[in-house]
Backbone as a ProteinNet text record, in pm:
[ID]
protein_1_A
[PRIMARY]
XXXXXXXXXXXXXXXXXXXXXXXXXXXXXXXXXXXXXXXXXXXXXXXXXXXXXXXXXXXXXXXXXXXXXXXXXXXXXXXXXXXXXXXXXXXXXXXXXXXXXXXXXXXXXXXXXXXXXXXXXXXXXXXXXXXXXXXXXXXXXXXXXXXXXXXXXXXXXXXXXXXXXXXXXXXXXXXXXXXXXXXXXXXXXXXXXXXXXXXXXXXXXXXXXXXXXXXXXXXXXXXXXXXXXXXXXXXXXXXXXX
[TERTIARY]
4622.1	4507.5	4387.3	4412.4	4300.3	4217.2	4283.1	4210.3	4120.4	4160	4077.1	3952.7	3961.1	3843	3752.3	3811.9	3733.3	3815.2	3793	3872.1	3855.6	3738.1	3715.2	3613.2	3588	3506.1	3358.8	3315.5	3174.1	3147.9	3251.7	3233.2	3311.4	3250.5	3324.3	3387.3	3475.1	3538.4	3437	3337.4	3239.4	3164.4	3126.6	3057.7	3148.8	3273.7	3371.2	3389.3	3406.4	3427	3304.9	3184.5	3063	3056.5	3090.2	3084.6	3189.8	3309.1	3414.1	3373.5	3324.1	3284.3	3167.5	3071.9	2957.3	3002	3094.7	3142.8	3220.6	3299.8	3375.1	3280.3	3176	3083.1	2996.5	2953.5	2862	2934	3049.4	3116.9	3256.8	3306	3437.8	3552.3	3524	3626.8	3572.8	3660.7	3626.8	3743.2	3709.8	3812.9	3792	3901.6	3898.6	4010.7	3978.7	4081.1	4169.4	4298.4	4394.1	4424.2	4384	4411.5	4527.4	4612.9	4732.5	4734.4	4811.7	4828.3	4953.2	4991.3	5105.5	5237.3	5246.7	5369.3	5372.6	5262.4	5255.1	5202.4	5163.6	5106.8	4959.6	4912.1	4771.7	4681.9	4588.9	4499.7	4356.3	4317.8	4179.8	4171.7	4073.6	4038.1	3891.8	3865.6	3729.6	3683.9	3587.2	3543	3465.4	3486.6	3415.8	3340.6	3208	3134.7	3192.4	3223	3288.6	3196.3	3066.4	2974.3	2989.5	3052.7	3076.6	3196.4	3280.3	3412.4	3420.7	3509.9	3539.6	3689.7	3735	3879.3	3936.1	4052.5	4120.1	4269	4334.3	4480.2	4536.5	4625.8	4684.7	4836	4898.9	5044.6	5099.1	5191.6	5251.2	5377.6	5474.6	5602.8	5671.8	5654	5723.4	5663.3	5544.6	5482.2	5330.6	5263	5117	5073.7	4969.4	4922	4771	4726.1	4583.2	4526.2	4418.4	4351.2	4201.9	4134.4	3990.4	3926	3846.7	3775.2	3638.2	3602.5	3470	3367.2	3271.3	3174.7	3046.2	3036.8	2914.7	2950.3	2850.3	2867	2744.5	2732.2	2616.8	2654	2555.3	2587.1	2667.9	2637.5	2712.7	2859.2	2884.9	3024	3097.7	3028.7	3093.3	3116.5	3022.4	3037.9	3156.4	3177.3	3290.2	3422	3417.6	3540	3608.3	3529.9	3588.1	3637.1	3765.6	3816.1	3773.5	3794	3757.3	3841.2	3964.4	4053.3	4138.7	4151.3	4233.5	4333.8	4458.5	4559.7	4543.8	4566.6	4555.4	4654.8	4770.4	4871.3	4825.3	4724.3	4675.6	4549.1	4517.5	4393.7	4420.7	4331.7	4328.3	4232.9	4286.4	4207.3	4198.5	4078.5	4054	3985.2	4044.8	3991.8	3942.6	3836.9	3800.3	3894.2	3872.1	3959.9	3959.9	4080.1	4096.5	4139.6	4097.5	4141.6	4266.1	4290.6	4403.8	4499.3	4470	4555.1	4536.9	4443.6	4419.6	4287.7	4179.9	4048.6	3991.1	3916.6	3854.2	3720.9	3673.4	3541.8	3457.8	3336.3	3249.4	3197.4	3154.8	3094.9	2968.6	2894	2769.7	2795.7	2906.3	2937.2	2984.4	3042.4	3090.3	2978.1	2879.5	2770.8	2636.7	2626.6	2502.5	2383.8	2407.4	2296.8	2224.3	2298.5	2236.3	2144.8	2194.5	2115.2	1995.3	2015.9	1906.2	1793.6	1829.1	1725.8	1653.4	1727.6	1663.6	1566.8	1607.3	1517.7	1396.4	1417.2	1305.4	1203.3	1251.3	1159.9	1084.2	1151.5	1085.9	980.9	1011.3	913.2	791.7	813.9	701.7	613.8	677.7	600.8	522.1	583.9	513.4	394.3	413.3	303	187.5	219.9	114.5	43.3	120.1	57	-33.6	13.6	-69.2	-194.4	-186.2	-300.6	-415.1	-382.7	-489	-562.7	-691.4	-773.8	-737.2	-673.3	-651.6	-562.9	-600.4	-522.8	-552.7	-623.2	-658.9	-806.8	-884.1	-1026.7	-1078	-1192.8	-1255.4	-1406.7	-1475.5	-1620.5	-1686	-1800	-1880.7	-2023.1	-2093.7	-2232.6	-2320	-2449.8	-2542.8	-2562.8	-2570.1	-2591.9	-2473.9	-2490.4	-2384.9	-2383.3	-2264.6	-2250.6	-2164.1	-2196.6	-2124.2	-1992.4	-1910.8	-1776.3	-1780.4	-1877.9	-1886.2	-1913.2	-1999.9	-2029.4	-1908.6	-1832.9	-1711.2	-1611.8	-1592.6	-1499	-1545.8	-1676.4	-1729.5	-1714.2	-1746.3	-1733.1	-1587.4	-1498.7	-1357.1	-1307.2	-1345.5	-1302.4	-1357.6	-1486.3	-1547.5	-1485.5	-1463.3	-1408.4	-1264.4	-1185.7	-1047.7	-1040.2	-1128.8	-1127.5	-1169.6	-1264	-1316.6	-1231.3	-1171.3	-1105.2	-960.9	-909.2	-770.6	-674.3	-550.8	-447.7	-435.4	-318	-290.7	-381.5	-422.2	-505	-645.3	-688.7	-824	-827	-710.6	-706	-786.1	-863.9	-942.6	-1080.5	-1115.2	-1248.8	-1349.1	-1471.7	-1574.7	-1655.1	-1648.8	-1729.5	-1875	-1966.8	-2109.4	-2153.8	-2198.4	-2227	-2376.4	-2417	-2555.1	-2565.5	-2686.7	-2709.9	-2654.4	-2663.5	-2619.9	-2470.6	-2393.9	-2248	-2201.5	-2099.2	-2039.9	-1889.1	-1827	-1680.9	-1626.4	-1522.6	-1458.5	-1308.7	-1254.7	-1113.5	-1024.6	-904.8	-799.4	-685.1	-636.9	-521	-394.7	-294	-166.4	-95.9	-32.5	42.2	176.4	246.2	375.1	476.9	477.9	573.9	548	419.2	387.3	418	393.5	425.1	575.1	652.3	797.3	856.4	775.7	827	887	821.2	872.3	1009.2	1023.5	1152.8	1257.7	1215.4	1308.7	1358.7	1270	1311.1	1406.9	1377.1	1465.6	1602.7	1603.1	1729.9	1807.7	1736.4	1804	1871.9	1804.7	1865.6	1991	1984.1	2099.9	2216.2	2187.4	2292.3	2360.5	2282	2340.6	2424.2	2377.1	2457.8	2591.1	2588.1	2711	2807.1	2754	2840.2	2921.9	2858.4	2924.3	2984.2	2982.4	3042.3	2964	2832.9	2749	2685	2705.7	2638	2486.5	2421.5	2277.3	2196.4	2229.1	2147.7	2138.6	2239.2	2232.9	2123.8	2078.4	1970.9	1834.4	1828.5	1704.4	1593.6	1629.3	1532	1504.8	1381.7	1348.5	1353.6	1389.3	1390.6	1526	1626.7	1761.9	1788.3	1724.2	1746.1	1829.4	1953.5	2040.1	1995.3	2002.2	1972.4	2084.8	2208.9	2324.9	2399.4	2391.2	2453.9	2604.5	2662.8	2804.1	2896.3	2886.8	2977.2	2952.6	2828.9	2798.9	2853.4	2850.6	2908.6	3060.2	3123.9	3267.5	3297.4	3214.3	3232.2	3207.9	3108.3	3081.4	3201.9	3263.7	3382	3496.9	3508	3618.8	3598.7	3476.4	3453.8	3405	3334.6	3277.6	3354.6	3389.7	3451.8	3603.1	3668.5	3815	3870.8	3816.4	3871.4	3859.7	3749.7	3731.9	3828.1	3842.1	3932.6	4076	4114.8	4251.2	4275.3	4173.1	4188.1	4203.4	4125.3	4131.1	4257.8
3981.9	3893.2	3937.1	3997.8	4041.6	4147	4236	4338.7	4279.1	4166.3	4101.7	4039.3	4001.2	3947.8	4059.4	4164.5	4273.9	4402.7	4481.2	4603.2	4705	4707.8	4796.3	4731.2	4790.4	4723.8	4714.7	4789.7	4788.6	4713.8	4669.3	4611.4	4482.2	4390.2	4275.5	4316.7	4230.1	4262.9	4273.6	4183.6	4201.4	4334.6	4377.6	4505.7	4621.4	4614.6	4717.9	4723.8	4606.2	4602.6	4654.4	4622.5	4670.4	4822.5	4884.8	5030.4	5094	5037.7	5091.5	5081	4964.7	4945	5036.1	5052.4	5138.9	5282.6	5333.8	5469.8	5485.2	5384.3	5391.7	5395.2	5313.6	5308.6	5433.4	5485.1	5599.1	5732.6	5745.5	5874.9	5873.8	5759.1	5751.3	5748.9	5764.7	5766.7	5700.7	5635.7	5579.2	5606.2	5634.4	5671.9	5594.6	5552.5	5487.1	5545.2	5583.9	5633	5517.2	5542.3	5443.5	5476	5388.7	5407.1	5316.8	5368.5	5293.9	5278.3	5179.6	5159.3	5232.6	5207.7	5277.9	5247.8	5134.2	5099.3	5153.6	5216.2	5266.6	5166	5047.3	4946.6	4977.6	4941.7	4966	4879.1	4943.7	4869.9	4864.9	4959.1	4960.9	5042.5	5008.5	5084.8	5124.9	5255.8	5305.3	5378.8	5323.3	5391.1	5518.4	5618.6	5746.2	5771.1	5784.3	5811	5933.1	5916.5	6024.9	6145.5	6124.4	6237.9	6332.4	6285.8	6372.7	6464.7	6434.3	6496.1	6600.8	6695.9	6799.2	6798	6746.1	6741.9	6882.9	6905.5	7034.3	7010.8	7107.7	7105.8	7223.8	7194.4	7299.3	7299.1	7410.7	7422.3	7399.9	7308.9	7280.3	7199.3	7224.3	7153.3	7165.8	7280.7	7307.1	7239.9	7179	7115.3	7114.5	7098	7091.8	6954.8	6954	6828.4	6819.1	6697.7	6671.2	6638.1	6706.4	6680.1	6664.1	6604.4	6585.1	6647	6752.2	6817.4	6752.7	6725.1	6669.4	6782.1	6772.8	6880.2	6859.7	6755.9	6729.9	6714.4	6735.8	6716.9	6643.8	6520.6	6438.8	6340.4	6283.3	6180.5	6064.6	6024.1	5913.5	5951.8	6077	6120.6	6126.6	6174	6179.8	6040.4	5950.6	5813.3	5744.6	5776.4	5716.5	5782.8	5895.5	5964.2	6035.2	6085.8	6153.1	6291.5	6322.2	6455	6560.2	6684.7	6793.1	6791.7	6745.4	6740.2	6614.8	6547.3	6427.3	6444.9	6408.6	6409.2	6285.7	6302.9	6189.4	6079.6	6117.9	6018.2	5931.7	5978.1	5902.8	5823.7	5810.3	5744.3	5642.2	5546.9	5455.7	5515.6	5560.6	5628.4	5538.2	5490.1	5403.9	5488	5491.7	5574.9	5489.6	5536.8	5483.9	5547.2	5519.1	5576.4	5727.9	5783.5	5926.7	5999.3	6126.2	6211.6	6290.6	6310.6	6393.8	6321.5	6196.4	6122.6	6156.4	6245.3	6287.1	6229.4	6258.3	6209	6126	6024.2	5940.3	5997.8	5946.2	5983.8	5858.3	5864.8	5748	5728.3	5606.6	5575.9	5658.7	5682.1	5758.5	5901.4	5961.1	6097.9	6104	5995.8	5993.4	5963.8	5891.8	5851.6	5887.7	6010.7	6053	6053	6076.3	6079.2	5946.7	5836.6	5703.4	5681.8	5716.5	5697.9	5791.8	5915.4	6012.2	5963.7	5910.6	5861.7	5740.4	5652.1	5535.5	5577.5	5675.4	5724	5793.5	5868	5934.3	5835	5724.7	5621.9	5556.4	5535.9	5474.8	5568.4	5698.4	5794.7	5800.6	5794.1	5795.3	5672.1	5556.5	5433.7	5439	5495.6	5507.5	5601	5711.1	5805.2	5740.1	5660.5	5591.5	5488.9	5420.1	5322	5390.7	5505.3	5577.5	5634.5	5665.5	5725.9	5626.5	5496.6	5397.8	5415.8	5457.1	5471.5	5596.2	5693.8	5821.4	5801.8	5862.1	5851.2	5723.8	5627.2	5503.5	5501.7	5595	5599.5	5742.1	5769.4	5900.1	5882.5	5980.9	5977.2	6066.6	6021	6103.2	6109.3	6216.1	6234.9	6256.3	6222.3	6237.9	6384.3	6468.8	6610.6	6694.3	6824.2	6916.5	6930.2	6929.3	6945.2	7066.9	7134.3	7257.8	7226.6	7332.5	7315.5	7262.1	7307.9	7259.7	7109.7	7062.3	6919.7	6839.9	6893.6	6826.2	6810.3	6919.5	6913.1	6813.5	6812.5	6721.2	6576	6546.8	6411	6366.3	6459.1	6422.9	6385.5	6466	6436.3	6305.6	6280.6	6156.7	6034.4	6046.8	5932.9	5904.2	6010.7	5991	5930.1	5975	5922.4	5775.8	5737.8	5602	5503.3	5549.5	5453	5489	5596.3	5632.5	5557.2	5546.1	5479.7	5332	5278.2	5138.7	5043.3	5078.2	4987.4	4973	5074.7	5070.4	5018.5	4985.1	4937.7	4808	4800.1	4679.6	4679.4	4780.5	4785.3	4826.8	4779.3	4805.3	4929.4	5037.1	5154.5	5132.9	5180.6	5177.2	5321.9	5353.1	5490	5509.8	5633.5	5669.7	5805.4	5857.5	5991.3	6005.5	5898	5907.1	5908.2	5874.3	5873.5	5742.1	5751.6	5635.5	5643	5530.2	5525.3	5462.2	5525.3	5476.2	5461	5353.2	5323.2	5397	5424.3	5481.7	5380.7	5357.9	5269	5345.5	5273.8	5335.1	5379.1	5495.6	5544	5472.2	5483.4	5411.3	5446.1	5571.5	5609.3	5533.3	5517.2	5442.4	5293.9	5240.1	5100.1	5074.9	5175.6	5160.5	5178.9	5225.2	5256.5	5133.7	5019.4	4898.8	4861.2	4869.9	4839.8	4941.2	5066.7	5170.1	5143	5101	5069.8	4951.5	4849.2	4732.7	4772	4860.2	4906.3	4987	5066.1	5142.2	5051.7	4941.5	4844.9	4785.2	4751.7	4693.9	4792.4	4920.9	5021.5	5039	5038.7	5052.4	4929.4	4810.5	4689.6	4702.3	4756.5	4771.9	4868.1	4974	5070.8	5005.3	4914.1	4853.1	4716.7	4677.8	4551.3	4429.6	4444.6	4333.6	4265.9	4137.1	4068.4	4079.6	4124.5	4148.6	4025.1	3903.8	3786.6	3763.9	3809.9	3790.7	3875.2	3980	4063.8	3999.3	3892.5	3818.5	3909.8	3991.9	4079.6	4029.5	4049.2	4009.1	3858.3	3817.6	3675.8	3609.9	3691.3	3636.6	3591.1	3484.1	3424.2	3298.7	3296.8	3181.6	3056.5	2943.9	2816.3	2778.3	2809	2782.1	2914.3	2972.6	3102.8	3096.9	2977.5	2965	3047.9	3037.8	3119.8	3269.6	3306.8	3449	3499	3414.3	3453.4	3470.1	3383.3	3397.9	3528.5	3562.2	3688.4	3807.5	3795.1	3901.2	3924.7	3816.1	3829.5	3895.1	3867.2	3920.2	4066	4103	4237.1	4337.5	4290.5	4383.2	4383.4	4264.2	4256.8	4275.4	4218.3	4222.5	4364.4	4459.8	4595.8	4660.8	4631.5	4689.4	4626.2	4493.2	4422.9	4471	4495.1	4542.6	4678.6	4765.2	4896.9	4885.6	4796.3	4781.9	4710.2
1025.8	1007.2	1089.3	1205.4	1289.3	1217.7	1142.5	1069.8	962.2	905.3	804.5	866.1	993.5	1061.5	1111.2	1166.1	1222.8	1212	1105.5	1085.8	1198.1	1260.5	1374.3	1465	1578.3	1679.5	1641.5	1540.6	1501.9	1371.5	1303.5	1170.7	1154.2	1080.5	1029.5	896.1	845.1	717.1	602.6	590.2	482.1	490.6	611.1	625.3	586.3	627.6	591.5	439.6	376.9	232.2	157.2	205.6	139.5	140.5	252.6	259.2	169.3	165.9	80.1	-66.4	-106.1	-245.5	-282.4	-191.4	-219.6	-242.7	-161.4	-180.1	-310.6	-345.3	-471.1	-590.5	-586.7	-698.5	-707.6	-592.4	-593.5	-605.9	-542.7	-537.2	-597.3	-634.2	-694.9	-596.4	-469.1	-365.3	-239.7	-167.1	-36.1	57.9	183.4	280.3	410.1	468.7	599.7	684.7	806.4	898.9	944.8	949.6	1000.1	1145.5	1235.4	1377.4	1418.5	1501.7	1543.5	1695.3	1739.8	1883.8	1932.2	2056.2	2113.6	2044.8	1977.1	1906	1763.9	1721.3	1584.9	1485.2	1532.3	1442.8	1417.2	1298.8	1263.2	1349.6	1418.1	1507.9	1456.8	1370.1	1321.1	1193.4	1111.9	992.8	1007.3	1013	1034.7	909.6	834.6	712.4	744.1	661.3	674.3	543.9	547.1	422.7	351.2	223	150.5	135.1	146.9	141.7	258.5	366.9	482.5	461.4	364.6	356.6	246.3	268.3	170.1	144.7	29.6	2	-15	43.9	34.7	10.9	-50	-67.2	10.5	105.8	189.3	170	203.2	199.1	339.1	351.7	481.5	466.2	551.6	550.2	415.6	353.1	227.5	105.8	118.9	3	20.7	-92	-88.5	-37.2	43.2	102.2	85.1	61.3	48.2	185.5	222.3	349.2	321.5	418	408.1	531.6	510.1	618.5	634.3	758.7	786.4	782.9	691.4	670.8	749.7	830.6	907.7	1054.4	1136.7	1281.2	1333.5	1290.4	1324.9	1435.8	1503.8	1604.4	1547.7	1422.3	1361.6	1342.4	1301.9	1283.3	1416.1	1519.8	1651.6	1707.1	1682.3	1730.9	1662.7	1535.3	1463.6	1498.4	1568.5	1606.8	1491.8	1396.1	1280.5	1322	1305.3	1341.9	1239.8	1274.9	1184.1	1057.4	1065.8	948.7	955.2	842.8	833.4	720.4	747.4	642.8	555.3	426.7	334.9	371	427.3	465.6	582	655.6	771.6	739.7	612.4	572	463.2	453.5	340.5	238.3	125.8	23.8	-98.2	-127.5	-243.3	-349.7	-469.9	-577.3	-693.1	-755.6	-886.9	-989.7	-1117.4	-1219.2	-1208.1	-1205	-1178.7	-1304.7	-1315.1	-1425.1	-1389	-1258.4	-1216.3	-1122	-1087.1	-996.8	-850.9	-820.1	-681.6	-630.5	-701.2	-663.6	-777.8	-741.5	-842.1	-887.2	-998.8	-1050.3	-1065.8	-1017.4	-1024	-1165.1	-1191.7	-1321.5	-1341.8	-1233.4	-1244.7	-1289.4	-1245.6	-1286.8	-1431.3	-1480.4	-1618.9	-1717.8	-1674.5	-1764.1	-1703.8	-1655	-1591.1	-1684.9	-1815	-1909.9	-1918.4	-1914.2	-1920.6	-1800.7	-1682.7	-1560.9	-1561.3	-1608.1	-1611.2	-1703	-1819.5	-1911.3	-1853.4	-1786.4	-1725.8	-1615.2	-1533.2	-1427.8	-1487.9	-1598.2	-1663.2	-1716.8	-1776.7	-1826.1	-1711.2	-1598.4	-1482.5	-1424.6	-1419.2	-1368.6	-1459.6	-1591.8	-1685.6	-1667.9	-1651.4	-1631	-1500.3	-1396.2	-1267.8	-1280.1	-1354.5	-1373.3	-1449.7	-1551.2	-1625.8	-1538.1	-1452.8	-1363.5	-1262.7	-1208.2	-1111.7	-1176.5	-1306.7	-1374.7	-1392.6	-1399.1	-1414	-1545.7	-1536.6	-1656.2	-1736.9	-1673.7	-1741	-1861.9	-1971.6	-2093.3	-2170.2	-2105.3	-2173.4	-2211.9	-2158	-2188.6	-2168.6	-2228.4	-2209.7	-2206.8	-2150.8	-2136.6	-2240.6	-2292.2	-2382.2	-2327.3	-2362	-2319.1	-2441.4	-2426.8	-2538.7	-2575.7	-2473.7	-2499.1	-2457.4	-2464.9	-2426.3	-2273.5	-2214	-2069.3	-2042.1	-1932.1	-1900.5	-1831.1	-1810.2	-1754.4	-1611.8	-1531.1	-1393	-1388.5	-1476.7	-1480.3	-1525.9	-1621.5	-1667.5	-1552.5	-1476.8	-1364.6	-1259.1	-1232.9	-1130.8	-1175.5	-1301.9	-1351.7	-1354	-1392.7	-1396.3	-1256.9	-1158.2	-1022.1	-970.3	-995.8	-949.5	-1018.4	-1147.7	-1222	-1180.3	-1161.1	-1119.2	-979.8	-890.2	-754.9	-751	-835	-830.6	-908.3	-1018.5	-1108.2	-1140.8	-1081.6	-1108.1	-1018.3	-1061.9	-982.1	-1012.9	-980.7	-1010	-934.7	-810.8	-731.3	-788.6	-865.2	-921.1	-1063.3	-1117.9	-1256.1	-1270.4	-1378.4	-1405.9	-1344.1	-1262.4	-1205.8	-1313.3	-1298.9	-1398	-1358.7	-1440	-1408.9	-1450.5	-1367.4	-1398.1	-1419.7	-1541.4	-1580.6	-1599.2	-1589.9	-1611.8	-1678.5	-1689.8	-1745	-1886.1	-1964.9	-2103.7	-2123.9	-2020.7	-2033.4	-2094.6	-2176.8	-2242.1	-2228.1	-2199.4	-2190.4	-2317.7	-2371.5	-2492.6	-2466.8	-2518.3	-2493.4	-2592.8	-2543.6	-2627.1	-2635.3	-2754	-2768.3	-2733.8	-2686	-2652.6	-2779.6	-2771.6	-2887.6	-2896.5	-3009.9	-3024.9	-2917.5	-2869.8	-2765.7	-2637.4	-2601.3	-2480.1	-2495.4	-2613.6	-2637.6	-2631.2	-2666.7	-2665.9	-2526.7	-2431.8	-2299.5	-2231.2	-2242.2	-2177.3	-2232.4	-2364.8	-2425.9	-2383.2	-2366.5	-2323.7	-2182.9	-2094.1	-1956.9	-1954.9	-2034.6	-2039.7	-2095	-2195.2	-2250.4	-2147.6	-2064.7	-1959.8	-1858.2	-1821.7	-1729.4	-1791.7	-1921.5	-1989.2	-1993.3	-2014.8	-2020.7	-1884.6	-1777	-1643.2	-1609.4	-1650.8	-1631.3	-1703.8	-1824.3	-1901.8	-1833.1	-1772	-1704.1	-1593.1	-1518.7	-1403.8	-1436	-1562.5	-1601.2	-1556.3	-1537.6	-1491.1	-1611.9	-1632.2	-1742.8	-1727.7	-1830.8	-1824	-1786.6	-1835.2	-1797.1	-1647	-1570.7	-1425.6	-1361.8	-1430.1	-1376.2	-1395.7	-1478.3	-1502.6	-1552.1	-1650.8	-1714.5	-1855.3	-1902.1	-2037.5	-2054.5	-2176.7	-2209.2	-2186.3	-2153	-2140	-1996.6	-1956.7	-1825	-1844.5	-1795	-1823.5	-1749	-1818.6	-1753	-1658.6	-1698.5	-1614.4	-1592.5	-1472.5	-1450.4	-1426.4	-1423.6	-1387.3	-1476.2	-1609.5	-1691.7	-1675.1	-1651.2	-1632.6	-1499.8	-1396.7	-1268.3	-1279.7	-1358.7	-1380.9	-1454.3	-1552.9	-1625.2	-1533.5	-1442.7	-1346.4	-1255.1	-1209.1	-1123.9	-1198.8	-1327.5	-1406.6	-1444.6	-1483.8	-1537.4	-1433.7	-1330.9	-1232.1	-1100.4	-1049.9	-918.5	-922.7	-1021.5	-1025.2	-1025.7	-1104.7	-1100.2	-961.9	-890.7	-757.2	-657.9	-666	-574.6	-594.4	-718.8	-745.6	-681.5	-680.6	-618.9	-467.4	-404.9	-259.2	-217
[MASK]
++++++++++++++++++++++++++++++++++++++++++++++++++++++++++++++++++++++++++++++++++++++++++++++++++++++++++++++++++++++++++++++++++++++++++++++++++++++++++++++++++++++++++++++++++++++++++++++++++++++++++++++++++++++++++++++++++++++++++++++++++

């Protein structure tokens, strides 16, 4: 029971569980060192970020054994007391669904395309927001202007009215310049729907009911049934592994 209150001297049980779950979701594996007292009883569980470790298979005692080599030598690793090599038998190893029964694979590694497309849509939206007026309007002049003047006007206009913070400001033009608006093309209009669809796809990967994310029009008036579904589809598989 003491381990459930405080698995180690630096962590409470909720903090320990959060780190284990985060590693399982992000990397497909989570590891905690098992520390024992003089009687051989378990005295502490110390989580080790799986990104620090390099799994290896060695031959010893007449059979192959799984070990985890610590690939970093940082102050945090030294403070946690992580040895250079840990035997799998001396660790608590929590795996996501595995293809070989040895190491788990995260959902992100199995469905990287979904996450990549969602990040791409977000980067495109950020670029459009940073552009401000760019791509939404253009300048015309009464007469012909040379290349140097075009470059100078472009720089001045971008500096004064570009970026999200300058959106909506009123430009005051002179010298026969006129600003004309450009309507968004269908691809840009579809961007918002694409981002919302990306959020829905990532929710589906992790078993999270989309209404709980409060995106779009699907905001539940009563979240109770959705929370029950979240516990069943997202939390229960992780709890069973731990």
